[in-house]
Coordinates of C-alpha atoms in Angstrom, one line a residue:
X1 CA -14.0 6.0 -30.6
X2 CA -16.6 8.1 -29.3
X3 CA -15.5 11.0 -27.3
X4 CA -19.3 12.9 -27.3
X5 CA -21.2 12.3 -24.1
X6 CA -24.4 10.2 -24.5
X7 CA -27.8 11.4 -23.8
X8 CA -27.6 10.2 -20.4
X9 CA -24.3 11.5 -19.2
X10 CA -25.8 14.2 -20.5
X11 CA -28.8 14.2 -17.5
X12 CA -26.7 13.2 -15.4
X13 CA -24.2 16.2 -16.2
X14 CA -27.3 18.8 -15.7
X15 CA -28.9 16.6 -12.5
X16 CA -25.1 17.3 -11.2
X17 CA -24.8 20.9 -12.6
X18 CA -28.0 22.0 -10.7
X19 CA -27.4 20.4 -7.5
X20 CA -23.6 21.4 -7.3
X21 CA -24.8 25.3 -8.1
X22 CA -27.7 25.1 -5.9
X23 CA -25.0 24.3 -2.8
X24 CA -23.2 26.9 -4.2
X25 CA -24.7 29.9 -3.8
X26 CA -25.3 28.8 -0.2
X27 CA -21.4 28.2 0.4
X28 CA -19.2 30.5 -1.5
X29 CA -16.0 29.9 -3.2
X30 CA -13.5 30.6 -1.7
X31 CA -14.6 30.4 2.1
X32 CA -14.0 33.7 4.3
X33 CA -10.6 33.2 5.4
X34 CA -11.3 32.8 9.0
X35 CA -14.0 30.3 8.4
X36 CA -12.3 27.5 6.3
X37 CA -14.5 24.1 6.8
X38 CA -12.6 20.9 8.7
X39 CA -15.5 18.9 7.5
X40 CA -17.4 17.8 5.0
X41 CA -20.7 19.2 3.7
X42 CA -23.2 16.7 5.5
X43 CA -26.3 18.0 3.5
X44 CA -24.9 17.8 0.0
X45 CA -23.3 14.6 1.3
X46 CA -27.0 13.4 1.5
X47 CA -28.0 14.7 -1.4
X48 CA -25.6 13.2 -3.7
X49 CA -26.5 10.1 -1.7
X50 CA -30.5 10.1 -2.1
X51 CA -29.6 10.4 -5.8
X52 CA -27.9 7.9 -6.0
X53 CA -25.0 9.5 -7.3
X54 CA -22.2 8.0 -4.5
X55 CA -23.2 3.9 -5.9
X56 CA -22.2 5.4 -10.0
X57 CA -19.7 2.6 -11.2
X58 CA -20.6 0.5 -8.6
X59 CA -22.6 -2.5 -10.1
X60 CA -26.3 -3.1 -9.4
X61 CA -25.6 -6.6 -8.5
X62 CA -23.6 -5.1 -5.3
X63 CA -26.3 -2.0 -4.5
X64 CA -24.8 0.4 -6.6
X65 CA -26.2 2.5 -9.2
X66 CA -24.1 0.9 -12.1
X67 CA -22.7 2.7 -14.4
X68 CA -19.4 2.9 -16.7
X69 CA -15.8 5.0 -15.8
X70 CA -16.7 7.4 -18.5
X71 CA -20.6 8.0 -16.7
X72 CA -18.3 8.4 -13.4
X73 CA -15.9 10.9 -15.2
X74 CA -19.3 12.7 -16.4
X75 CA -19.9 13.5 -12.6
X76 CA -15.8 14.1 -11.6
X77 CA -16.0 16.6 -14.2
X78 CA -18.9 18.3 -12.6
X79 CA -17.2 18.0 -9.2
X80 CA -13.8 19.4 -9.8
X81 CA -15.6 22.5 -11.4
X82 CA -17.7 23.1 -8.3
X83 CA -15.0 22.2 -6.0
X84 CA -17.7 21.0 -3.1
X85 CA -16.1 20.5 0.5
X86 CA -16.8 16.6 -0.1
X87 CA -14.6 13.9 -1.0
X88 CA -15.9 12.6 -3.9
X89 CA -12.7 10.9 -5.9
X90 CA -11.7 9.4 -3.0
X91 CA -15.2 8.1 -2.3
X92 CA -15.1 6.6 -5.8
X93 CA -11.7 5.4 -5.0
X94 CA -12.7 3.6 -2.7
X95 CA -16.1 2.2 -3.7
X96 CA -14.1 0.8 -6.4
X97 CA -11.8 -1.3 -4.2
X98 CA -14.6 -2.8 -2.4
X99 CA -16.5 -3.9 -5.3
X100 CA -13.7 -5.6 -6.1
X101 CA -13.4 -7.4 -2.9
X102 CA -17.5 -7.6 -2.3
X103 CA -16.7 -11.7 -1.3
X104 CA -17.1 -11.3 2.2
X105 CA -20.1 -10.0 4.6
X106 CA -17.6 -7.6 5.6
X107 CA -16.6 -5.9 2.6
X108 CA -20.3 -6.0 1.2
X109 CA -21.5 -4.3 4.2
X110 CA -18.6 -1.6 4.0
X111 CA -19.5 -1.2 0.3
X112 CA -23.7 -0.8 1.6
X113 CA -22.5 2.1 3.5
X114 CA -20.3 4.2 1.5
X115 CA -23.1 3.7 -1.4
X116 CA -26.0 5.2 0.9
X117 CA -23.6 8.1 2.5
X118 CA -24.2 6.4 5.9
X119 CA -20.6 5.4 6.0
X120 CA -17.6 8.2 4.9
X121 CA -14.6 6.2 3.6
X122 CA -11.6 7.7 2.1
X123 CA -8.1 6.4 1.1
X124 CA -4.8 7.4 3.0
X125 CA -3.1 8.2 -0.4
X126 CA 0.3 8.8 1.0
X127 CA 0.5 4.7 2.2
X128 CA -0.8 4.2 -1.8
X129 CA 2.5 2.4 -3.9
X130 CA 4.2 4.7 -6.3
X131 CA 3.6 2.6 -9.2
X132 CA -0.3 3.5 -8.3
X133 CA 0.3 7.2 -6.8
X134 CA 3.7 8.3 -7.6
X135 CA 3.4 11.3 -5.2
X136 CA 5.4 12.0 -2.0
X137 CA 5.2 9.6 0.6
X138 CA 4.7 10.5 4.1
X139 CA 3.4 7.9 6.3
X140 CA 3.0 4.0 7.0
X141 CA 1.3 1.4 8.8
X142 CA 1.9 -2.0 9.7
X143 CA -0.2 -4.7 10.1
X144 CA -0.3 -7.0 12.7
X145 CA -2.7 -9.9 12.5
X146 CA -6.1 -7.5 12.2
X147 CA -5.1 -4.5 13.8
X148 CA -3.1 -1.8 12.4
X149 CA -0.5 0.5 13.6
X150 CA 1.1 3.9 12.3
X151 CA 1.0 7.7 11.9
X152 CA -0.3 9.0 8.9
X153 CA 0.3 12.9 7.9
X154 CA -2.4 13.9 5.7
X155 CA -5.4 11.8 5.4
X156 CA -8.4 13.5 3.4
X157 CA -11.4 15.0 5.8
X158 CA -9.9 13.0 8.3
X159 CA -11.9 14.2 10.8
X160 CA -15.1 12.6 9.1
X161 CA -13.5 9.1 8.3
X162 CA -15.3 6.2 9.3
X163 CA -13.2 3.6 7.0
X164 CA -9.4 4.2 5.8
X165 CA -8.4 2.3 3.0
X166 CA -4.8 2.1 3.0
X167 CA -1.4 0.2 2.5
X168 CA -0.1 -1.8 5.3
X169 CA 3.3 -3.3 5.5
X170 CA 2.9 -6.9 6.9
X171 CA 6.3 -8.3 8.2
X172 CA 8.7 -8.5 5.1
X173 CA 5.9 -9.2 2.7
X174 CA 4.9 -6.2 0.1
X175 CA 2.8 -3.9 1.5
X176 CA -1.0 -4.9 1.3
X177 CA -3.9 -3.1 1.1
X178 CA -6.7 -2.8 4.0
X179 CA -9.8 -1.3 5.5
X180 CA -9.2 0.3 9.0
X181 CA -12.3 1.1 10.7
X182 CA -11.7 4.5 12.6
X183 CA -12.9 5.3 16.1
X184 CA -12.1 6.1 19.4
X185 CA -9.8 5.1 21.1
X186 CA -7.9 3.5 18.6
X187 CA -7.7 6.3 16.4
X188 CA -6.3 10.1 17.1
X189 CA -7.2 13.0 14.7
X190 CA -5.6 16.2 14.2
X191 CA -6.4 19.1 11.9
X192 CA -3.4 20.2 9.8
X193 CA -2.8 23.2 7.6
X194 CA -4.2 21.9 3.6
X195 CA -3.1 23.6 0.0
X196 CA -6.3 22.9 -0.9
X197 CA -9.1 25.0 0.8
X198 CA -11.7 22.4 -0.2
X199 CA -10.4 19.7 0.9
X200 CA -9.4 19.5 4.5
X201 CA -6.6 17.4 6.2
X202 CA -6.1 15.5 9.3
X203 CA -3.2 13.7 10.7
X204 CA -4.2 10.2 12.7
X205 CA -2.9 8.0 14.6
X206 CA -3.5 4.7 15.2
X207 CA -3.2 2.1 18.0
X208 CA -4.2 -1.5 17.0
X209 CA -7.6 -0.2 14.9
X210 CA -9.2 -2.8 13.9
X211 CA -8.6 -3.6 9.8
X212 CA -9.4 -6.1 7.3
X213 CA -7.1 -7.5 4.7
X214 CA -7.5 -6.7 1.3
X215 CA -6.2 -9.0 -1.6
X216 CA -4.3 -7.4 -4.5
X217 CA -5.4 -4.6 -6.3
X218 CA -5.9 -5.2 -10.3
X219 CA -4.9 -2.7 -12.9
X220 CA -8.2 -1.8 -13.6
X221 CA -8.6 -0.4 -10.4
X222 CA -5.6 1.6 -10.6
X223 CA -6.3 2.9 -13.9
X224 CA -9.6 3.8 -12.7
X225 CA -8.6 5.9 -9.7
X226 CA -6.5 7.9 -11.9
X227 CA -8.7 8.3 -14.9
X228 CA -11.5 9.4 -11.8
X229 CA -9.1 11.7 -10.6
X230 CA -7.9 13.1 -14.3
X231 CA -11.6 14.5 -14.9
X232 CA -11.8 15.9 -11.8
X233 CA -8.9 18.4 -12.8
X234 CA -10.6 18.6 -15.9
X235 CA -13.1 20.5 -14.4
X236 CA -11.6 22.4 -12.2
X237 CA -9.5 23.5 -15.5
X238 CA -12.8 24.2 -17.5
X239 CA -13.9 26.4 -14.5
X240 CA -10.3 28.2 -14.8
X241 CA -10.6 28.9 -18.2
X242 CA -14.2 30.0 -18.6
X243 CA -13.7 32.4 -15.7
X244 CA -10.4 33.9 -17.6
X245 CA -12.4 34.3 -20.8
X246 CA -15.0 36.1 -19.6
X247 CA -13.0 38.1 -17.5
X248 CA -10.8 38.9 -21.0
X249 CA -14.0 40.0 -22.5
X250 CA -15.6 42.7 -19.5
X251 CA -12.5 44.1 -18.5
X252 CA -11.3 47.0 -20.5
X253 CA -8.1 48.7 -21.3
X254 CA -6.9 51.3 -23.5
X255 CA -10.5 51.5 -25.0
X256 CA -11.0 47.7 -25.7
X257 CA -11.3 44.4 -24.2
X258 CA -7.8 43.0 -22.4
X259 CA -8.8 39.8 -24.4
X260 CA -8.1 41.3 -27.8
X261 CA -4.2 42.0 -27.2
X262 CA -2.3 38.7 -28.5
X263 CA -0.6 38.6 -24.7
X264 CA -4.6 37.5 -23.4
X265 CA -6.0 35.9 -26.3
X266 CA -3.4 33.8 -27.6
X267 CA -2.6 32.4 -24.0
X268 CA -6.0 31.4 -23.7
X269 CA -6.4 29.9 -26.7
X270 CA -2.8 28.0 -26.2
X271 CA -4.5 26.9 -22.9
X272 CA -8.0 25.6 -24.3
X273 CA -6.2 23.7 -26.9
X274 CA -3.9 22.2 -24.1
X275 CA -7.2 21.1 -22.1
X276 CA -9.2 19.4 -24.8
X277 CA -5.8 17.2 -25.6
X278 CA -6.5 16.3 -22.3
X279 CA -10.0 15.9 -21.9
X280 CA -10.0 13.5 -24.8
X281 CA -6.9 11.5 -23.7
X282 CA -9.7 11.5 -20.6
X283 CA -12.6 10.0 -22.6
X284 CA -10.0 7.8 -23.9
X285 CA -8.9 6.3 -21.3
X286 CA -12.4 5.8 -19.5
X287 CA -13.5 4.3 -22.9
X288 CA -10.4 1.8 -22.4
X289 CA -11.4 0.6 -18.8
X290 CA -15.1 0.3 -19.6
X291 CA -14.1 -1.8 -22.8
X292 CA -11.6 -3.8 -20.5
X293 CA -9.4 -2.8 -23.1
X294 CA -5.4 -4.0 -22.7
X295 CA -4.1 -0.5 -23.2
X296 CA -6.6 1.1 -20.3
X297 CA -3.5 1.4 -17.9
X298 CA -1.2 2.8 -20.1
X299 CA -4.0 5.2 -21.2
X300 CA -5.2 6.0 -17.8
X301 CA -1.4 7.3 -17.3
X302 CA -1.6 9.6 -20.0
X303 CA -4.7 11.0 -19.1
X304 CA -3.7 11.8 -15.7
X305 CA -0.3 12.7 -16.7
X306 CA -2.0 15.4 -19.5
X307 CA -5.1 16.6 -16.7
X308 CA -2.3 17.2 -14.2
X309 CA 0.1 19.6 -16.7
X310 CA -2.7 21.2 -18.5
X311 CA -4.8 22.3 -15.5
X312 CA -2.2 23.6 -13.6
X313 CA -0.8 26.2 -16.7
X314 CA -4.8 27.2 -17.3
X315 CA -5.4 27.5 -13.6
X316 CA -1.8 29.3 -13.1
X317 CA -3.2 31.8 -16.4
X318 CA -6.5 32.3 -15.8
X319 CA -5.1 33.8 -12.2
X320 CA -2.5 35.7 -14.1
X321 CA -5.4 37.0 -16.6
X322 CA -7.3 38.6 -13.2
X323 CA -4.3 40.5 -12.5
X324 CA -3.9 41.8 -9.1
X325 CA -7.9 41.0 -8.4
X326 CA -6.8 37.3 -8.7
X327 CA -4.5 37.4 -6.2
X328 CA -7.1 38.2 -3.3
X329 CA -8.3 35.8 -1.2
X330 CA -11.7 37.1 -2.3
X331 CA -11.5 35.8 -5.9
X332 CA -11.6 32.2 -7.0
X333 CA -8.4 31.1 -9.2
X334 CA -6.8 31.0 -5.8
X335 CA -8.3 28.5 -5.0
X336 CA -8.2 26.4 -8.0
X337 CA -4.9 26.9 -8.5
X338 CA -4.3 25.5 -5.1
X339 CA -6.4 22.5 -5.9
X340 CA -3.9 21.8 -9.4
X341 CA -1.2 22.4 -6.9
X342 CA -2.3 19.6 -4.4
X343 CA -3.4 17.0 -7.4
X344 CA 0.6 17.6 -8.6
X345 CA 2.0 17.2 -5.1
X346 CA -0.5 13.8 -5.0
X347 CA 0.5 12.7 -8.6
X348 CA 3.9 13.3 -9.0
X349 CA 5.6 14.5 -11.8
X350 CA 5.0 13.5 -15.2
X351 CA 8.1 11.3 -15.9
X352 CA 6.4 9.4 -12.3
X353 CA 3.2 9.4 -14.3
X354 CA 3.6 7.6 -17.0
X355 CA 6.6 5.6 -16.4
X356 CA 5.4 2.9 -18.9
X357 CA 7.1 1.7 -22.0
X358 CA 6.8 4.9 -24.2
X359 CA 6.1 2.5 -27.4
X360 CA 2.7 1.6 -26.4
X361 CA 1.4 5.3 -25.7
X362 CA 2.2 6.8 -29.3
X363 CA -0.7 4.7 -31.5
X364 CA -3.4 3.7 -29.5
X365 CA -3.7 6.0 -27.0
X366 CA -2.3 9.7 -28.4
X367 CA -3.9 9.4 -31.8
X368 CA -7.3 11.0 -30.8
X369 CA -5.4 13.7 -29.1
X370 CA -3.1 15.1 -32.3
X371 CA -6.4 14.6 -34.3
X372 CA -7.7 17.4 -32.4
X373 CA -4.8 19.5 -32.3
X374 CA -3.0 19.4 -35.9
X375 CA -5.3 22.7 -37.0
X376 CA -4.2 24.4 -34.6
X377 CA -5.7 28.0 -36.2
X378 CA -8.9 26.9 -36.0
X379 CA -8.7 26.1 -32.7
X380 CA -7.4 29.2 -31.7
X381 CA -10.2 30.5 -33.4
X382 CA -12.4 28.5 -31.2
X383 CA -11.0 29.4 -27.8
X384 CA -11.0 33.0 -28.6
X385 CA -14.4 33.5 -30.2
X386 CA -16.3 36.9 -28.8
X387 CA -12.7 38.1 -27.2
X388 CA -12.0 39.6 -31.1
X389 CA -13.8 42.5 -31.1
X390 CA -11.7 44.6 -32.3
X391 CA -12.9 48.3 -33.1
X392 CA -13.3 49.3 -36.9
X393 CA -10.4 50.4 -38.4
X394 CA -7.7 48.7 -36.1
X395 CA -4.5 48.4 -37.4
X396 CA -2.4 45.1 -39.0
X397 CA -0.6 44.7 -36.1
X398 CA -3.8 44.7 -33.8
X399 CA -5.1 41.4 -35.5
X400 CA -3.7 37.7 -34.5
X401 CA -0.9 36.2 -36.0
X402 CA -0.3 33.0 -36.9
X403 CA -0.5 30.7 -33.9
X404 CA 3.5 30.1 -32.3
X405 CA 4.1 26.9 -30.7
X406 CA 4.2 27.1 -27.1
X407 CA 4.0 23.7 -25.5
X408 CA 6.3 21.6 -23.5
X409 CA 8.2 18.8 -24.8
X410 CA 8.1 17.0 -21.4
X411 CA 4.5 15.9 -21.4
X412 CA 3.9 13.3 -23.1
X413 CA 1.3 14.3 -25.7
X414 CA 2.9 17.6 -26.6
X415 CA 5.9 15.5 -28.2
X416 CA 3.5 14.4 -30.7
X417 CA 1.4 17.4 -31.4
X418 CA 5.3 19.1 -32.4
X419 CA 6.2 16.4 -34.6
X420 CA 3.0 16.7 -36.4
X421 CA 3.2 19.9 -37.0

């Protein structure tokens, strides 16, 4: 099992890095309040595309840029730190499905244009089966013969999609997937309010818009979308994290840094624990797809299931960490929070997230994770490194105590990190 990054995911992580903070310090984060983008950023759109970062997992063979899950989890990673106003695990999402289906002229053409950027395609997840997207459902569309009918609430920038992929119920037959090409006049958009900031919503409706039957997704694809969208919260929760540390570290009280009182340091540290669990039941999981491996769904649950929990404590601490600065719209967490908070509302709740048999997750998939977690001192130790600075002389009750157990039974990796201990 190999859970440190190559020499080449580690290029691409920089090539991503630099681009990402490059866009950055032209767009802040978060957005002035009265100037919130409906769109997506065209020019880092282009970007990512002239790199050929928008073809990575997509096979050579079919114009992509090829590429493993675990190189495409290298650059989710990157993405959910930066949190660019682009819709890059639905892109991925969605590339996937059509490399599955690259039989026909159509398909291959769709694929062409999501790979160069030319062509924005994003998924309606709300039509998305549960056993695929357990979230909240909230719209439908039916198909009849090649044109598709329905109002969907909340489609992903909405107002830039050229291509839907979605579920459509056909008669009394299961629901199917398909790609609905969107344009006037078959298609009405409509801005609506989004939780997430960097990610902006529309509502559409469509009348007979032309669409072209998928066949059945596999659970490969499945697992992939979720083990994509897993490392995305991974990064947003690394961005967290790293933002509450070294604001533990500047900030002073009572003479001393906040992040040497036990309240800061041992959060933290509980947190940082809590997110390499799940950044390596991540690398996991992405290792199982790209070894076509017969556990890869059940891991890819996990993952998910871990990302989802983990990232929404650290992003929920990190803003509690800021104190009443983090509550501004001025300041970040706010808006990484609100990006946990959406991913939850998309993925359910973890019973939802990993309702497979519970027998097949303990061996093969949560070993690597209670490896890293059974010293649970040392990483502690780790998390909190340059935040114990504590002035000469301090007294016994000033120094950390032995690490308390503060994790919830309900996720599924926690279970096992208790019982080992």
């Amino acid at each position: 099992m190999r859970f440190a990054p190559t020499d080449e995911q580690l290029e691409l992580s920089r090539t991503a890095e630099r681009l990402l903070a490059t866009h950055a310090r032209r767009n802040t984060l978060p957005p002035p309040w009265d100037a919130i983008p409906q769109t997506l950023n065209r020019e880092l759109w282009a970007s990512l595309a002239e790199l050929g970062l928008l073809g990575l997992g997509v096979p050579e063979r079919l114009g992509g840029s090829g590429g493993g899950v675990a190189d495409l989890c290298v650059l989710a990673e990157r993405a959910g730190a930066a949190l660019p106003t682009l819709p890059f695990a639905a892109t991925a999402t969605v590339a996937a499905v059509l490399a599955e289906h690259a039989d026909s002229p159509a398909t291959r053409a769709a694929l062409a244009g999501v790979v160069s950027g030319s062509t924005v395609a994003v998924p309606a997840w709300e039509t998305f089966p549960a056993d695929m997207v357990p979230g909240r459902r909230a719209g439908s569309l039916t198909l009849n013969g090649s044109a598709a009918h329905g109002m969907l609430a909340a489609v992903p920038f909405g107002l830039d999609a050229e291509l839907l992929l979605a579920f459509a119920d056909e008669g009394s037959a299961p629901a199917r997937p398909v790609l609905v090409e969107l344009a006037e006049p078959t298609t009405a958009r409509t801005s609506v309010e989004s939780l997430d900031v960097t990610e902006p919503m529309a509502s559409l409706r469509l009348t007979g818009a032309p669409a072209i039957p998928l066949g059945p997704l596999s659970a490969h694809t499945a697992a992939r979308l979720l083990t994509v969208l897993a490392a995305e919260l991974i990064g947003t929760g690394r961005r967290a994290l790293e933002g509450a540390v070294e604001y533990a570290g500047q900030r002073r009280q009572f003479g001393r840094p906040i992040g040497s009182f036990q309240a800061i340091k041992h959060v933290l540290a509980d947190r940082s624990v809590q997110l390499d669990a799940a950044w390596m039941l991540v690398r996991e999981a992405a290792h199982a797809l790209d070894g076509e491996r017969a556990d890869a769904d059940v891991a890819a649950r996990t993952a998910v299931a871990a990302a989802a929990d983990a990232v929404e404590a650290v992003t929920a601490d990190a803003l509690q960490t800021h104190g009443g600065i983090g509550f501004t719209w001025e300041h970040r967490s706010h808006v990484l929070l609100r990006r946990a908070r959406a991913r939850r509302s998309l993925l359910g709740p973890p019973a939802r997230r990993t309702r497979r048999p519970p027998t097949r997750i303990g061996a093969s998939v949560l070993t690597p994770a209670l490896r890293a977690v059974t010293s649970r001192r040392a990483a502690r130790d780790r998390a909190v490194r340059g935040l114990r600075q504590l002035p000469a002389g301090a007294a016994a009750h000033d120094l950390p105590h032995s690490p308390s157990t503060q994790l919830d039974c309900s996720d599924p990796y926690s279970t096992g990190i208790l019982a080992t201990e």
